[in-house]
Amino acid sequence: MSTALKSVRSIAPLLDRILVQRVKPEAKTAGGIFLPESSVKELNEAKVLAVGPGAMNKDGQRIAPSVQPGDKVLIPQFGGSPIKVGEEEYSLFRDHELLAKINE
Amino acid sequence: MSTALKSVRSIAPLLDRILVQRVKPEAKTAGGIFLPESSVKELNEAKVLAVGPGAMNKDGQRIAPSVQPGDKVLIPQFGGSPIKVGEEEYSLFRDHELLAKINE
Amino acid sequence: MSTALKSVRSIAPLLDRILVQRVKPEAKTAGGIFLPESSVKELNEAKVLAVGPGAMNKDGQRIAPSVQPGDKVLIPQFGGSPIKVGEEEYSLFRDHELLAKINE
Amino acid sequence: MSTALKSVRSIAPLLDRILVQRVKPEAKTAGGIFLPESSVKELNEAKVLAVGPGAMNKDGQRIAPSVQPGDKVLIPQFGGSPIKVGEEEYSLFRDHELLAKINE
Amino acid sequence: MSTALKSVRSIAPLLDRILVQRVKPEAKTAGGIFLPESSVKELNEAKVLAVGPGAMNKDGQRIAPSVQPGDKVLIPQFGGSPIKVGEEEYSLFRDHELLAKINE
Amino acid sequence: MSTALKSVRSIAPLLDRILVQRVKPEAKTAGGIFLPESSVKELNEAKVLAVGPGAMNKDGQRIAPSVQPGDKVLIPQFGGSPIKVGEEEYSLFRDHELLAKINE
Amino acid sequence: MSTALKSVRSIAPLLDRILVQRVKPEAKTAGGIFLPESSVKELNEAKVLAVGPGAMNKDGQRIAPSVQPGDKVLIPQFGGSPIKVGEEEYSLFRDHELLAKINE
């Protein structure tokens, strides 16, 4: 999805949506040798940039999201809404679609 | 969908529906050069024109919509009901289908 | 759907159903020139003729319909049950399927 | 569906089911001329013959059906369970499938 | 479905399941003439042989089944689990799938 | 599904799952004559080997399973998760999928 | 799914997700003879490595997961999200997808 936004910071997710950016795979080996692009796999790790206020339960109360901005998370292989801001790609997931938090 | 309406202002969305108009992409570059139409991508940004009173929860109370007229929002790539008023195109989404608010 | 009814007034919608009649597009231009039939598009505007008492919520109470007889509404492109009374066509929608009220 | 019943009166619908019989179209015009069978359309009007006690809500209370025996109703174009008793055909609908009551 | 059961009486339906046996159509006319098999239609009438204790509602209470052993019922054209005991065929339906009780 | 388990006794079903083993059809007639394999039909009878603690209802309380180890049950024609332990085959069903208890 | 994680220990499952690793089949017989790879079947047994805090019920309370780290479980034949950390493969299941605990 295209946008004409100047900064991803202007995106405030609604309800239980979580804005993330995929971690980019290293383009060179630990020893400093550049890898051919075909051998670099897309990772399912992402960094949380912004979280919505949470979906509302039946009593009209917000369900707190499971993650916070700055968290690193495992994202599912499929799903999510891709968003392009400038040359960078981001995704919006629903809170319950995120698989795990990554503690480093 | 066709209408014979004279103004989009006469549309008052029902329940949790949100009336938006897509932001049109710039047809020329920052430097003032006109872009060929094929290189102008449709944006997923939209401006909220009108919001319904909100869906009703099980206790018969309205769930307040997440956005207000004048808000800028990210809309999903698919879905929504297209409406044509005169030569302009608009869309109706349900409140929970909107992805994010855009704070500028 | 065919009926042998003499008048559409005899139809009393059940539960949350709303009886509407589509607004017919003008067959001639503002200047009085008749339009060829092929250039006349079916409109998604309709007039509410009768409303059901409303669906029942879990506590056995009626959910009041969102519209009243005489209201003009935007109807979705698909769905609804078509009914023919004499030579005229009508439709029955569920209350939540109506997109917007039209305030003129 | 075939039955060996002697009378349709022996059928007592269960839960929210409504037993109806379609109104048969007039086989001759108002002026008394018989119509060729191909020009006689099946009608979506039906007479209510028997109603079930109503489905049960979550609190174990019966939801009263919307129609009573003797009512004339609009039935949907599809759905319902056809039942044959002798040479006559009947249908069982769920209460919420009936579109409208017909007040004559 | 095959079983090695000696008697259908040993089947005690679980939850809201109802064990029925289809009524067999008369193989001869009222006048005593045997009908060719092709003209004998399968009937949608069945006799209730055993009923389960009922499904449980959200409060953990049993929902009493709508029918009792010995009742005659109208069964739907499709659905149900067929069971064979010896040479006889039976079916298990869920209580809410039964269409009507037959009062003779 | 393959396992490297030494005994089926080590399987403790979770939630509302029920571990059963299909009853094997007699391979010879009552008179002692061995039946050709093609005439031996798979039976839909099974013996309950172990039951889970029950699914949890909305109030966080366990819903007691309908059957106990040692019970004989009718299992549906389709569904269930097959498990192989050594050369023997077992199945896991959810409690509500079991059709009936068999009282012998 | 690929990750650049250094250790599977950094994965903290969210909500009701359970991180497991499949038990690897023995590559040699009890007598010490190596088996050809084609005769080694993938097992449906797995070891629980980490469990999420549990999904939330309608009252906003966590539903405790059915298993604990260190438990051995039967996993379903399909489903789950595969994750690769280094050369090892892991899976994330939802708590209710696990079939049984294995008591050794």
Coordinates of N, CA and C in Angstrom, one line a residue, chain F:
Chain F
M1 N -0.5 -40.4 12.4 CA 0.6 -39.7 13.1 C 1.5 -40.7 13.9
S2 N 2.8 -40.6 13.7 CA 3.7 -41.5 14.3 C 4.2 -41.0 15.7
T3 N 4.4 -42.0 16.5 CA 5.0 -41.7 17.8 C 6.1 -42.7 18.1
A4 N 6.9 -42.4 19.1 CA 7.9 -43.4 19.5 C 7.6 -43.9 20.9
L5 N 6.3 -43.8 21.3 CA 5.9 -44.1 22.6 C 6.0 -45.6 22.8
K6 N 6.2 -46.0 24.1 CA 6.3 -47.5 24.3 C 4.9 -48.0 24.7
S7 N 4.1 -47.1 25.3 CA 2.8 -47.5 25.8 C 1.7 -46.4 25.6
V8 N 0.5 -46.8 25.1 CA -0.5 -45.8 25.0 C -0.9 -45.2 26.3
R9 N -0.6 -45.9 27.4 CA -0.9 -45.4 28.7 C -0.2 -44.1 29.1
S10 N 0.8 -43.8 28.3 CA 1.5 -42.5 28.7 C 0.8 -41.3 28.1
I11 N -0.3 -41.5 27.3 CA -1.0 -40.4 26.7 C -2.1 -39.9 27.6
A12 N -1.9 -38.6 28.0 CA -2.9 -38.0 28.8 C -3.6 -36.9 28.0
P13 N -4.8 -37.1 27.5 CA -5.5 -36.1 26.6 C -5.6 -34.8 27.3
L14 N -5.5 -33.7 26.5 CA -5.7 -32.3 27.1 C -7.1 -31.8 26.8
L15 N -7.5 -30.9 27.7 CA -8.8 -30.3 27.6 C -10.0 -31.3 27.4
D16 N -10.7 -31.2 26.3 CA -11.9 -32.0 26.1 C -11.6 -33.2 25.2
R17 N -10.4 -33.6 25.1 CA -10.1 -34.7 24.1 C -10.2 -36.0 24.8
I18 N -10.6 -37.0 24.0 CA -10.9 -38.3 24.5 C -10.1 -39.3 23.6
L19 N -9.3 -40.1 24.3 CA -8.5 -41.1 23.5 C -9.3 -42.4 23.4
V20 N -9.5 -42.9 22.2 CA -10.2 -44.1 22.0 C -9.5 -45.1 21.1
Q21 N -9.9 -46.4 21.2 CA -9.4 -47.4 20.2 C -10.6 -48.0 19.6
R22 N -10.6 -48.1 18.3 CA -11.6 -48.7 17.5 C -11.8 -50.2 17.9
V23 N -13.0 -50.6 18.0 CA -13.2 -52.1 18.2 C -12.9 -52.8 16.9
K24 N -12.1 -53.8 16.9 CA -11.8 -54.5 15.7 C -12.9 -55.5 15.3
P25 N -13.3 -55.6 14.0 CA -14.3 -56.5 13.6 C -13.8 -57.9 13.7
E26 N -14.8 -58.8 14.0 CA -14.4 -60.2 14.1 C -13.9 -60.7 12.7
A27 N -12.8 -61.4 12.7 CA -12.3 -61.9 11.4 C -12.8 -63.2 11.0
K28 N -13.6 -63.8 11.9 CA -14.3 -65.1 11.6 C -15.7 -65.1 12.0
T29 N -16.5 -65.9 11.3 CA -17.9 -65.9 11.6 C -18.2 -66.6 13.0
A30 N -19.4 -66.5 13.4 CA -19.8 -67.1 14.7 C -19.5 -68.6 14.7
G31 N -19.6 -69.2 13.5 CA -19.3 -70.6 13.3 C -17.8 -71.0 13.2
G32 N -17.0 -69.9 13.3 CA -15.5 -70.2 13.3 C -14.8 -70.1 12.0
I33 N -15.6 -69.8 10.9 CA -15.0 -69.7 9.6 C -14.3 -68.4 9.4
F34 N -13.1 -68.3 9.0 CA -12.4 -67.1 8.7 C -13.0 -66.3 7.6
L35 N -13.2 -65.0 7.7 CA -13.8 -64.2 6.7 C -12.7 -63.6 5.8
P36 N -12.9 -63.6 4.5 CA -11.9 -62.9 3.6 C -11.9 -61.4 4.1
E37 N -10.7 -60.8 4.1 CA -10.5 -59.5 4.6 C -11.4 -58.4 4.0
S38 N -11.7 -58.6 2.7 CA -12.5 -57.6 2.0 C -14.0 -57.6 2.6
S39 N -14.4 -58.6 3.2 CA -15.8 -58.6 3.7 C -15.9 -58.1 5.2
V40 N -14.7 -57.7 5.7 CA -14.7 -57.3 7.1 C -14.7 -55.7 7.1
K41 N -15.8 -55.2 7.6 CA -15.9 -53.7 7.6 C -15.4 -53.1 8.9
E42 N -14.8 -52.0 8.7 CA -14.3 -51.2 9.9 C -15.5 -50.8 10.7
L43 N -15.4 -50.9 12.0 CA -16.6 -50.6 12.9 C -16.4 -49.2 13.4
N44 N -17.6 -48.6 13.8 CA -17.6 -47.2 14.3 C -17.8 -47.3 15.8
E45 N -17.4 -48.4 16.4 CA -17.5 -48.6 17.8 C -16.0 -48.4 18.4
A46 N -15.9 -47.8 19.5 CA -14.5 -47.6 20.1 C -14.6 -47.7 21.6
K47 N -13.5 -48.0 22.2 CA -13.4 -48.1 23.6 C -12.6 -46.9 24.1
V48 N -13.1 -46.2 25.1 CA -12.5 -45.1 25.7 C -11.3 -45.5 26.6
L49 N -10.1 -45.0 26.3 CA -8.9 -45.3 27.0 C -8.6 -44.3 28.1
A50 N -8.8 -43.0 27.7 CA -8.4 -41.9 28.6 C -9.2 -40.7 28.2
V51 N -9.5 -39.9 29.2 CA -10.3 -38.6 28.9 C -9.5 -37.4 29.5
G52 N -9.6 -36.3 28.8 CA -9.0 -35.1 29.2 C -9.8 -34.5 30.4
P53 N -9.3 -33.5 31.1 CA -9.9 -32.9 32.2 C -11.2 -32.1 31.9
G54 N -11.4 -31.9 30.5 CA -12.6 -31.2 30.1 C -12.2 -29.8 29.7
A55 N -12.9 -29.2 28.7 CA -12.7 -27.9 28.2 C -13.1 -26.9 29.3
M56 N -12.7 -25.7 29.2 CA -13.1 -24.7 30.2 C -14.2 -23.8 29.7
N57 N -15.2 -23.6 30.5 CA -16.3 -22.7 30.1 C -15.8 -21.2 30.4
K58 N -16.7 -20.3 30.1 CA -16.4 -18.9 30.1 C -16.0 -18.4 31.5
D59 N -16.5 -19.1 32.5 CA -16.2 -18.8 33.9 C -15.0 -19.5 34.4
G60 N -14.3 -20.2 33.5 CA -13.0 -20.8 33.9 C -13.3 -22.1 34.6
Q61 N -14.5 -22.7 34.5 CA -14.7 -24.0 35.1 C -14.7 -25.1 34.1
R62 N -14.2 -26.2 34.5 CA -14.1 -27.4 33.6 C -15.5 -27.9 33.3
I63 N -15.7 -28.2 32.0 CA -16.9 -29.0 31.6 C -16.6 -30.4 31.7
A64 N -17.3 -31.2 32.6 CA -16.9 -32.6 32.7 C -17.2 -33.3 31.4
P65 N -16.3 -34.2 31.0 CA -16.5 -35.0 29.8 C -17.7 -35.9 30.0
S66 N -18.3 -36.3 28.9 CA -19.5 -37.1 28.9 C -19.2 -38.6 29.1
V67 N -18.0 -39.0 28.9 CA -17.6 -40.4 29.0 C -16.5 -40.7 29.9
Q68 N -16.3 -41.9 30.3 CA -15.2 -42.3 31.2 C -14.4 -43.4 30.6
P69 N -13.1 -43.5 31.1 CA -12.3 -44.7 30.5 C -13.1 -46.0 30.8
G70 N -13.0 -46.9 29.8 CA -13.7 -48.1 29.9 C -15.0 -48.1 29.1
D71 N -15.6 -46.9 29.0 CA -16.9 -46.8 28.2 C -16.7 -47.2 26.8
K72 N -17.8 -47.8 26.2 CA -17.8 -48.1 24.8 C -18.6 -47.0 24.1
V73 N -18.1 -46.4 23.0 CA -18.8 -45.3 22.3 C -18.9 -45.5 20.8
L74 N -19.9 -44.8 20.3 CA -20.0 -44.7 18.8 C -19.2 -43.5 18.4
I75 N -18.3 -43.7 17.4 CA -17.5 -42.6 17.0 C -18.0 -42.2 15.6
P76 N -17.8 -40.9 15.2 CA -18.3 -40.4 13.9 C -17.5 -41.0 12.8
Q77 N -18.0 -41.0 11.6 CA -17.4 -41.6 10.4 C -16.1 -40.9 10.0
F78 N -16.1 -39.5 10.2 CA -15.0 -38.7 9.8 C -14.5 -37.9 11.0
G79 N -13.3 -37.4 10.9 CA -12.8 -36.6 12.0 C -11.9 -37.4 13.0
G80 N -11.4 -36.7 14.0 CA -10.6 -37.4 15.0 C -9.1 -37.3 14.5
S81 N -8.2 -37.4 15.5 CA -6.7 -37.4 15.1 C -6.2 -38.8 15.4
P82 N -5.7 -39.4 14.3 CA -5.2 -40.8 14.4 C -3.8 -40.7 15.1
I83 N -3.5 -41.7 15.9 CA -2.2 -41.8 16.6 C -1.7 -43.2 16.5
K84 N -0.5 -43.4 16.2 CA 0.0 -44.8 16.1 C 1.0 -45.0 17.2
V85 N 0.8 -46.0 18.0 CA 1.7 -46.4 19.1 C 2.1 -47.8 18.8
G86 N 3.4 -48.1 18.5 CA 3.8 -49.4 18.1 C 3.0 -49.7 16.8
E87 N 2.4 -50.9 16.8 CA 1.7 -51.3 15.7 C 0.2 -51.0 15.8
E88 N -0.2 -50.5 16.9 CA -1.7 -50.2 17.2 C -2.1 -48.8 16.8
E89 N -3.3 -48.6 16.3 CA -3.8 -47.3 16.0 C -4.9 -46.9 17.0
Y90 N -4.8 -45.6 17.4 CA -5.7 -45.0 18.3 C -6.3 -43.7 17.7
S91 N -7.3 -43.1 18.3 CA -7.8 -41.8 17.8 C -8.1 -40.9 19.0
L92 N -7.9 -39.6 18.8 CA -8.3 -38.6 19.8 C -9.5 -37.8 19.2
F93 N -10.6 -37.8 19.9 CA -11.8 -37.1 19.5 C -12.0 -36.0 20.5
R94 N -12.8 -35.0 20.2 CA -13.2 -34.0 21.2 C -14.5 -34.6 21.8
D95 N -14.7 -34.4 23.0 CA -15.9 -34.9 23.7 C -17.2 -34.8 22.9
H96 N -17.5 -33.6 22.4 CA -18.7 -33.4 21.7 C -18.9 -34.1 20.4
E97 N -17.8 -34.6 19.9 CA -17.8 -35.4 18.6 C -18.3 -36.8 18.8
L98 N -18.2 -37.3 20.0 CA -18.7 -38.7 20.2 C -20.2 -38.7 20.1
L99 N -20.7 -39.7 19.4 CA -22.2 -39.8 19.1 C -23.0 -40.4 20.2
A100 N -22.5 -41.5 20.8 CA -23.4 -42.1 21.8 C -22.5 -43.1 22.6
K101 N -23.0 -43.3 23.8 CA -22.4 -44.3 24.7 C -23.0 -45.7 24.3
I102 N -22.3 -46.8 24.4 CA -22.9 -48.1 24.2 C -23.0 -48.8 25.5
N103 N -24.2 -49.1 25.9 CA -24.4 -49.9 27.2 C -24.5 -51.3 26.9
E104 N -23.6 -52.1 27.4 CA -23.7 -53.6 27.0 C -24.2 -54.4 28.2

